[in-house]
Short mmCIF file of C-alpha atoms in Angstrom, two decimals:
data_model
loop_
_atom_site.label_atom_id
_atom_site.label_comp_id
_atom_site.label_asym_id
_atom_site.label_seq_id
_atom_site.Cartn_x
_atom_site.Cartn_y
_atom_site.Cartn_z
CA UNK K 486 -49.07 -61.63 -33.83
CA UNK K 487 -45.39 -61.19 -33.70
CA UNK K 488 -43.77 -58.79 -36.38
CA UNK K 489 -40.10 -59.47 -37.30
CA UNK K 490 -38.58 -56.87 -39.48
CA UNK K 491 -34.76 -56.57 -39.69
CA UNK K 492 -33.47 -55.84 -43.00
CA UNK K 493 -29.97 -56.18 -43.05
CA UNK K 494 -28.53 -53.12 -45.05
CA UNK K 495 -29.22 -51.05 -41.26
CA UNK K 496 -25.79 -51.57 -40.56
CA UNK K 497 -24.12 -50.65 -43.95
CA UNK K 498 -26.88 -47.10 -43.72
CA UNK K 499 -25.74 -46.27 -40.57
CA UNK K 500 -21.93 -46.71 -41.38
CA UNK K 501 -22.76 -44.53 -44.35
CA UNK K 502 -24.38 -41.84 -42.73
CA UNK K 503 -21.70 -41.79 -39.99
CA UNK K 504 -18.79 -40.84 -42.65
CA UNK K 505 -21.51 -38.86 -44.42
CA UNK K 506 -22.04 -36.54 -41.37
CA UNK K 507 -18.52 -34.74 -41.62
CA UNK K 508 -19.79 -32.74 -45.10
CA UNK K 509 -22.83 -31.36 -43.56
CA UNK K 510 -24.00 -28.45 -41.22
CA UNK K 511 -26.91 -29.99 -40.14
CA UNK K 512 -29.31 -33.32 -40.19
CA UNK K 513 -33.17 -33.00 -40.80
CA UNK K 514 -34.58 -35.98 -38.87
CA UNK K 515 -38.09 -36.39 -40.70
CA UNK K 516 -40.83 -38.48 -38.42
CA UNK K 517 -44.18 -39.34 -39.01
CA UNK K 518 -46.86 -36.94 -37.39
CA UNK K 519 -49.09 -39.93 -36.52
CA UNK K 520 -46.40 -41.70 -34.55
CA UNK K 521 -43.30 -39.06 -33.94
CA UNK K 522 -41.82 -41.76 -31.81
CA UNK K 523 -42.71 -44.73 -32.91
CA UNK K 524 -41.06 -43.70 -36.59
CA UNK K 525 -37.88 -42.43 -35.31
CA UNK K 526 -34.77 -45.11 -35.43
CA UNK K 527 -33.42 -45.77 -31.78
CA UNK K 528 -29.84 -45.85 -33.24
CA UNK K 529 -30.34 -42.23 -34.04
CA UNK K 530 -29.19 -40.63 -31.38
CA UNK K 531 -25.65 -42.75 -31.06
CA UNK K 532 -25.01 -41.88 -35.13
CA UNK K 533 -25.66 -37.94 -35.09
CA UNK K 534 -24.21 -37.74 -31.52
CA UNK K 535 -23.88 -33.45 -31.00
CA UNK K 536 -24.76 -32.74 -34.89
CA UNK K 537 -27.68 -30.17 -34.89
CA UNK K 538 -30.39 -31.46 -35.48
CA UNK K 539 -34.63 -30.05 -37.22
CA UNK K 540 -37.13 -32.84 -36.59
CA UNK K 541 -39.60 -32.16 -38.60
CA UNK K 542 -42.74 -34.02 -38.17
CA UNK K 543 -44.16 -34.68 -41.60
CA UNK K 544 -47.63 -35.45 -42.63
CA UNK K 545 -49.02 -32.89 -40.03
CA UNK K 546 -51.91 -32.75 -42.19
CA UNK K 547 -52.88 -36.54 -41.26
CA UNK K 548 -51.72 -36.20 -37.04
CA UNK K 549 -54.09 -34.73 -34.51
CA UNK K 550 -53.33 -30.96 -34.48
CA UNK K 551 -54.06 -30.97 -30.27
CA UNK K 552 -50.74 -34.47 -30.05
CA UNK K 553 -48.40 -32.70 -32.95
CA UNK K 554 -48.52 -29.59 -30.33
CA UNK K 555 -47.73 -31.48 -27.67
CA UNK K 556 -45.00 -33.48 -29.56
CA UNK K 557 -43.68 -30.24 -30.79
CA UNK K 558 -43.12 -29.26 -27.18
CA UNK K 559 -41.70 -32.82 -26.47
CA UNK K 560 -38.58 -32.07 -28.92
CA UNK K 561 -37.98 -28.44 -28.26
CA UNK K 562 -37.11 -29.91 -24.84
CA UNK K 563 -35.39 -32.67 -25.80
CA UNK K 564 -33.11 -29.65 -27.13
CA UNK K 565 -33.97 -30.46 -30.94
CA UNK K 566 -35.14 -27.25 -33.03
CA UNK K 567 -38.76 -28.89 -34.46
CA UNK K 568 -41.05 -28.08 -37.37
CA UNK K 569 -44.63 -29.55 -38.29
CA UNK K 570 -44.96 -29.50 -42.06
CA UNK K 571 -46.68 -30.79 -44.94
CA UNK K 572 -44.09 -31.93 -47.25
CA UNK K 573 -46.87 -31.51 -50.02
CA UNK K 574 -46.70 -27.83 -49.73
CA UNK K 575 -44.50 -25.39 -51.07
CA UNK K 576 -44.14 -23.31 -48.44
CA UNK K 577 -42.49 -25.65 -46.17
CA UNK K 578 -39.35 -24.96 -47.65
CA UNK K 579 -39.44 -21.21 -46.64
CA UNK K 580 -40.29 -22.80 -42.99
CA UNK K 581 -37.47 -25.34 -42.80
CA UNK K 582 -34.61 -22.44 -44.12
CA UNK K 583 -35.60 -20.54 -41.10
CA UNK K 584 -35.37 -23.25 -38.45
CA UNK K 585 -32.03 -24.51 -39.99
CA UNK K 586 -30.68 -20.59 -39.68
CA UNK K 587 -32.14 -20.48 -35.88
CA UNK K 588 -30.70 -23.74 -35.40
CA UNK K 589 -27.01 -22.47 -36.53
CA UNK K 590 -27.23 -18.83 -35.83
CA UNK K 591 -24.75 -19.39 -33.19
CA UNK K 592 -22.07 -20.72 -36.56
CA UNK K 593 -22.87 -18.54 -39.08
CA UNK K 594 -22.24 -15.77 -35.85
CA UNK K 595 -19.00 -17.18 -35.46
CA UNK K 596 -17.88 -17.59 -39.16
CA UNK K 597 -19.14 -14.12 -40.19
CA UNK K 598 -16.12 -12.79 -36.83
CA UNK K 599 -13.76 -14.85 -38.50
CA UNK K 600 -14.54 -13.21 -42.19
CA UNK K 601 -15.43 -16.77 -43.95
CA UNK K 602 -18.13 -15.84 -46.81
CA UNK K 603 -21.40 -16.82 -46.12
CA UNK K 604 -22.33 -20.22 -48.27
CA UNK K 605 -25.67 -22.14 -48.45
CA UNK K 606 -26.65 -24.04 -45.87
CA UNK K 607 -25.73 -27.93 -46.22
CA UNK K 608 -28.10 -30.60 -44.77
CA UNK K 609 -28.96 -34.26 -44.96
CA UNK K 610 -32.30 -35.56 -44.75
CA UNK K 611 -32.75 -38.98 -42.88
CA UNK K 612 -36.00 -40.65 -41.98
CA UNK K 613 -37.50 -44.32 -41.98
CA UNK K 614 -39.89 -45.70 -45.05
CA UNK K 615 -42.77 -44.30 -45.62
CA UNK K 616 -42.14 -40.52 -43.71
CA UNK K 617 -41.76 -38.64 -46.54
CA UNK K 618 -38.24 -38.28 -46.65
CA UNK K 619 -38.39 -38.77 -50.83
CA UNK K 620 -40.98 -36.20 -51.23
CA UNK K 621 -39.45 -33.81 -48.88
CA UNK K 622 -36.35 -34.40 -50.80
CA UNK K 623 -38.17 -33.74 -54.51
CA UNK K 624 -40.32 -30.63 -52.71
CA UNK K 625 -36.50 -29.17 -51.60
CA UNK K 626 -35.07 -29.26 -54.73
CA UNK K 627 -37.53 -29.49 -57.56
CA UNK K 628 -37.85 -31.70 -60.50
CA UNK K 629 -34.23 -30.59 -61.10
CA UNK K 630 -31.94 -32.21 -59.86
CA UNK K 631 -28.64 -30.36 -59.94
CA UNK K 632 -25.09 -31.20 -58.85
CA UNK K 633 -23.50 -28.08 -57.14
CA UNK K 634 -20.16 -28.61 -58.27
CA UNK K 635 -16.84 -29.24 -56.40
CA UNK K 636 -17.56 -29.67 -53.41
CA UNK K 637 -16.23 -32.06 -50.14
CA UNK K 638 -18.24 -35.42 -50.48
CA UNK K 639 -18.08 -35.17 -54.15
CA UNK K 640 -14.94 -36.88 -55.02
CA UNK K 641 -16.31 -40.19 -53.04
CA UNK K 642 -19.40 -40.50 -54.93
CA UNK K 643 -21.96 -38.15 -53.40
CA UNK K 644 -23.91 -35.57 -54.78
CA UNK K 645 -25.35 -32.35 -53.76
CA UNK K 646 -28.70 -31.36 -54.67
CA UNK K 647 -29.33 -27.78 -54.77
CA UNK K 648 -32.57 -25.96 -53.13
CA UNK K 649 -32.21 -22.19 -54.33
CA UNK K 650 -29.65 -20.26 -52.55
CA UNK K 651 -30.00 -20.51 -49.27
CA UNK K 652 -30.33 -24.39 -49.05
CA UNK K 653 -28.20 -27.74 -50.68
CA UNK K 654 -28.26 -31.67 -49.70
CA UNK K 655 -26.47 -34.22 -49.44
CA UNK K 656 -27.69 -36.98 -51.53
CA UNK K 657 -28.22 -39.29 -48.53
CA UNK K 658 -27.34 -43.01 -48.22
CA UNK K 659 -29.79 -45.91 -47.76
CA UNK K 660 -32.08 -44.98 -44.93
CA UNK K 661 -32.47 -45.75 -41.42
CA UNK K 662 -34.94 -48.33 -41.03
CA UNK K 663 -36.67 -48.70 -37.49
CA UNK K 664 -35.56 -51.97 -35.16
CA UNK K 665 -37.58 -52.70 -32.55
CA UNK K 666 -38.68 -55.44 -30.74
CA UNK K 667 -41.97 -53.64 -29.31
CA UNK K 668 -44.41 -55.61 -31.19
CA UNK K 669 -46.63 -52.40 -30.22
CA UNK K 670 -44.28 -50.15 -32.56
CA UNK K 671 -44.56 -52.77 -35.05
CA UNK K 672 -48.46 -52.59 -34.96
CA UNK K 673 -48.03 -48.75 -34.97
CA UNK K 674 -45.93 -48.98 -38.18
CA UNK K 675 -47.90 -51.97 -39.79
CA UNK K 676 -51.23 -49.46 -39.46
CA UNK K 677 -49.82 -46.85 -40.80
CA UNK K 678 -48.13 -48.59 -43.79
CA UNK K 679 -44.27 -48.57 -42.79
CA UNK K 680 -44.30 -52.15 -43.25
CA UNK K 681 -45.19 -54.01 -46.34
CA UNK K 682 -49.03 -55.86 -45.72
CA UNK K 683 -47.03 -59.29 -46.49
CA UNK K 684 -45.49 -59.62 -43.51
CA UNK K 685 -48.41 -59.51 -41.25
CA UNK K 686 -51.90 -60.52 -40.76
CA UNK K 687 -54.06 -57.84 -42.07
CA UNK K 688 -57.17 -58.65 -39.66
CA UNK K 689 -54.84 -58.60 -36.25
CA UNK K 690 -53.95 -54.98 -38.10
CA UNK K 691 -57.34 -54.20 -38.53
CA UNK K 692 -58.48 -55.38 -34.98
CA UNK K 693 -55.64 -53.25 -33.52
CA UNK K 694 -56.97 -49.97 -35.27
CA UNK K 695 -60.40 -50.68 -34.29
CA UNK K 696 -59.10 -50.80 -30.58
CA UNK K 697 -57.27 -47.73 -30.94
CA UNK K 698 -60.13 -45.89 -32.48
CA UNK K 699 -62.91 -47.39 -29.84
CA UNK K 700 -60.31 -45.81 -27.34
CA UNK K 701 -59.38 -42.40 -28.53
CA UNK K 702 -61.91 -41.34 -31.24
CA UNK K 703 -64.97 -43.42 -30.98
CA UNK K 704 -67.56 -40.84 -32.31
CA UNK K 705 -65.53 -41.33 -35.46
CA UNK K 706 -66.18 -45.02 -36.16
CA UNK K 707 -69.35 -45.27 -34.83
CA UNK K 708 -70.61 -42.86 -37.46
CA UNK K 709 -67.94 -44.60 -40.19
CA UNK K 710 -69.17 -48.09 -39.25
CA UNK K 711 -73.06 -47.16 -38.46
CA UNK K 712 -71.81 -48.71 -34.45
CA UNK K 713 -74.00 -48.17 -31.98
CA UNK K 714 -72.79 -47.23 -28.26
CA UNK K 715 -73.25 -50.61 -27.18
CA UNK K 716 -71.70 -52.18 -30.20
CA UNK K 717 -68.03 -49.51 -29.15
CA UNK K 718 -68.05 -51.98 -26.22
CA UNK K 719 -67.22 -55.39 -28.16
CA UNK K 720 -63.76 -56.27 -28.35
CA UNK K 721 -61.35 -57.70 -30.72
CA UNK K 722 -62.63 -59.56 -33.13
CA UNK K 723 -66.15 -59.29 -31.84
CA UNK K 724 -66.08 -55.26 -33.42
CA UNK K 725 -64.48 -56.81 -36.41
CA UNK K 726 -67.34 -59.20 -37.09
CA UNK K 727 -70.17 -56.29 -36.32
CA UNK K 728 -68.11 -54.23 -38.80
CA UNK K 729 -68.37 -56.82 -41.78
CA UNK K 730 -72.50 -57.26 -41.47
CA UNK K 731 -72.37 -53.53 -41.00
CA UNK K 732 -70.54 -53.10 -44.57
CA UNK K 733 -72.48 -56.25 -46.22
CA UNK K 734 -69.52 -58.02 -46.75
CA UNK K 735 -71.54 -60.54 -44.67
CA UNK K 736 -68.93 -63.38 -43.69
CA UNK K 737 -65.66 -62.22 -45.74
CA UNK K 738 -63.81 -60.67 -42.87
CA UNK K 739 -60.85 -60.31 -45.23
CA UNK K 740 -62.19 -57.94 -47.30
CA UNK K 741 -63.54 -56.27 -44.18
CA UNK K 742 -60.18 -55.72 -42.27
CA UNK K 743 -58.62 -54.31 -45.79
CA UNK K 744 -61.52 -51.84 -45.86
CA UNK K 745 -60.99 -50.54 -42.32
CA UNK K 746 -56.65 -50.65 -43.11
CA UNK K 747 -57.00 -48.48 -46.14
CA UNK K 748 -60.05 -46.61 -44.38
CA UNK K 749 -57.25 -45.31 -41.59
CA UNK K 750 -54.30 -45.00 -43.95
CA UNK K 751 -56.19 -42.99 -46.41
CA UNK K 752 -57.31 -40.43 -43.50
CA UNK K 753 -61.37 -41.52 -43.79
CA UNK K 754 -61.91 -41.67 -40.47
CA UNK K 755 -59.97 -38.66 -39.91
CA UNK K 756 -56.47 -37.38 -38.37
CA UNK K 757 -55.13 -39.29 -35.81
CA UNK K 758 -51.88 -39.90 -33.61
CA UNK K 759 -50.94 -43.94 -32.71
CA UNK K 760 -48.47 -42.29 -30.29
CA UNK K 761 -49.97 -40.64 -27.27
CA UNK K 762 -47.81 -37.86 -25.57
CA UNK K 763 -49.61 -38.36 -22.34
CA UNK K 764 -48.47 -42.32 -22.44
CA UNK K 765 -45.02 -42.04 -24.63
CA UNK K 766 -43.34 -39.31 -23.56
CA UNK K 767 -42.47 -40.21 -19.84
CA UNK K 768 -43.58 -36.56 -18.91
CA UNK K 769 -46.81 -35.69 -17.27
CA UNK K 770 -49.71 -34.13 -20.24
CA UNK K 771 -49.59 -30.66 -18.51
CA UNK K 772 -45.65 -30.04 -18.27
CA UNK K 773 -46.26 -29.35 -21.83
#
């Protein structure tokens, strides 16, 4: 299976967000707690260059609590400030206000010496499809949407969405959407939903999760699936075809690999992380 996925408005987003970045204090880089790497744009780094920078790994409610640590750890070192939240919740906006004013203590240090006023803090939220970057965004500032007034970035279109006092955004351009040519990152995203089912094969999706399940949670599927020990050691296809007797969908393995798709994406068999510190991040599991 060979995913191809290049939409071409990348280049116009990233231009965007590159004379965007002037107006704001600091970016909020939302990832995706199942795969905090494999949901992060590679371009990234070469757009924000020394802007400060909150990842905040979303949907920490769907990750593996023990990999989100460890992921956590991974950023802080990368010298990003980092935040696990649940862009559901209310009180990850009380979180994220904090980490922005640790991140730019050091500025508001500097412009309190120099007598400027203190001013709400200005931000812009980027992230890939399917992070959470529009929920974040509607969690930030309500159902309200308000325009803060005159402001720089105005005049040319843009619009600043207010969060209470302490917070405002930048309305942000299109968003960053991942390139890769890792067909593993494009199975990562494909499982997880980044990618619309169209473009793929849903069984090869299927298969894939199954592996990655047999591998890392296999108590899990066995009891989802009614596998027995023996049946954890067929491969490929081979688990897919157990899987469809098992469900008495007897030979419609279509309807079978949809099941076990939605069955992952809708957290049945539990929370779960695609990307493995111990195999990603290039650093051994106990430096962190």
């Amino acid at each position: 299976m060979t995913i191809q996925w290049f939409p071409g408005h990348m280049a116009k987003a990233r231009r965007e967000i590159s004379e965007k970045l002037k107006f704001v204090d600091i970016v909020f880089e939302l990832v995706d707690a199942r795969l905090p790497i494999s949901s992060r744009n590679p371009m990234l780094d070469k757009v924000l260059q020394q802007k400060p920078r909150l990842v905040l790994i979303n949907k920490a409610d769907l990750g593996d609590p023990q990999q989100i640590k460890l992921w956590e750890k991974y950023f802080t070192n990368q010298g990003y400030y980092t935040l696990a939240i649940n862009a559901q919740e209310n009180k990850c906006i009380k979180e994220i206000i904090a980490k922005s004013k640790e991140a730019l203590s050091e500025k508001m240090a500097r412009d309190q010496r120099r007598g400027i006023k203190p001013r709400a803090i200005r931000a812009m939220v980027i992230g890939i499809p399917n992070v959470g970057k529009s929920t974040l965004m509607n969690r930030l500032v309500g159902k309200k949407i308000a325009q803060t007034g005159n402001k720089p970035g105005v005049t040319k279109g843009q619009q600043w969405l207010k969060s209470g006092k302490e917070l405002e955004l930048l309305d942000t351009p299109g968003v960053l959407w991942p390139r890769f040519e890792d067909q593993e990152i494009g199975k990562k995203l494909a499982l997880t939903g980044a990618i619309k089912d169209q473009l793929l094969h849903l069984d090869d999706i299927a298969i894939y999760g199954l592996s990655f399940f047999t591998r890392y949670y296999p108590a899990v599927i066995k009891k989802r699936y009614n596998l027995t020990d023996e049946d954890l050691t067929l491969k490929g296809s081979d688990l897919l075809i157990k899987i469809t007797k098992n469900l008495g969908l007897n030979d419609q393995y279509d309807r079978a690999s949809e099941r076990v798709v939605l069955d992952i994406r809708q957290g049945k068999l539990g929370s779960y992380t695609l990307d493995r510190y111990e195999e990603e991040s290039g650093e051994g599991h106990d430096e962190a």
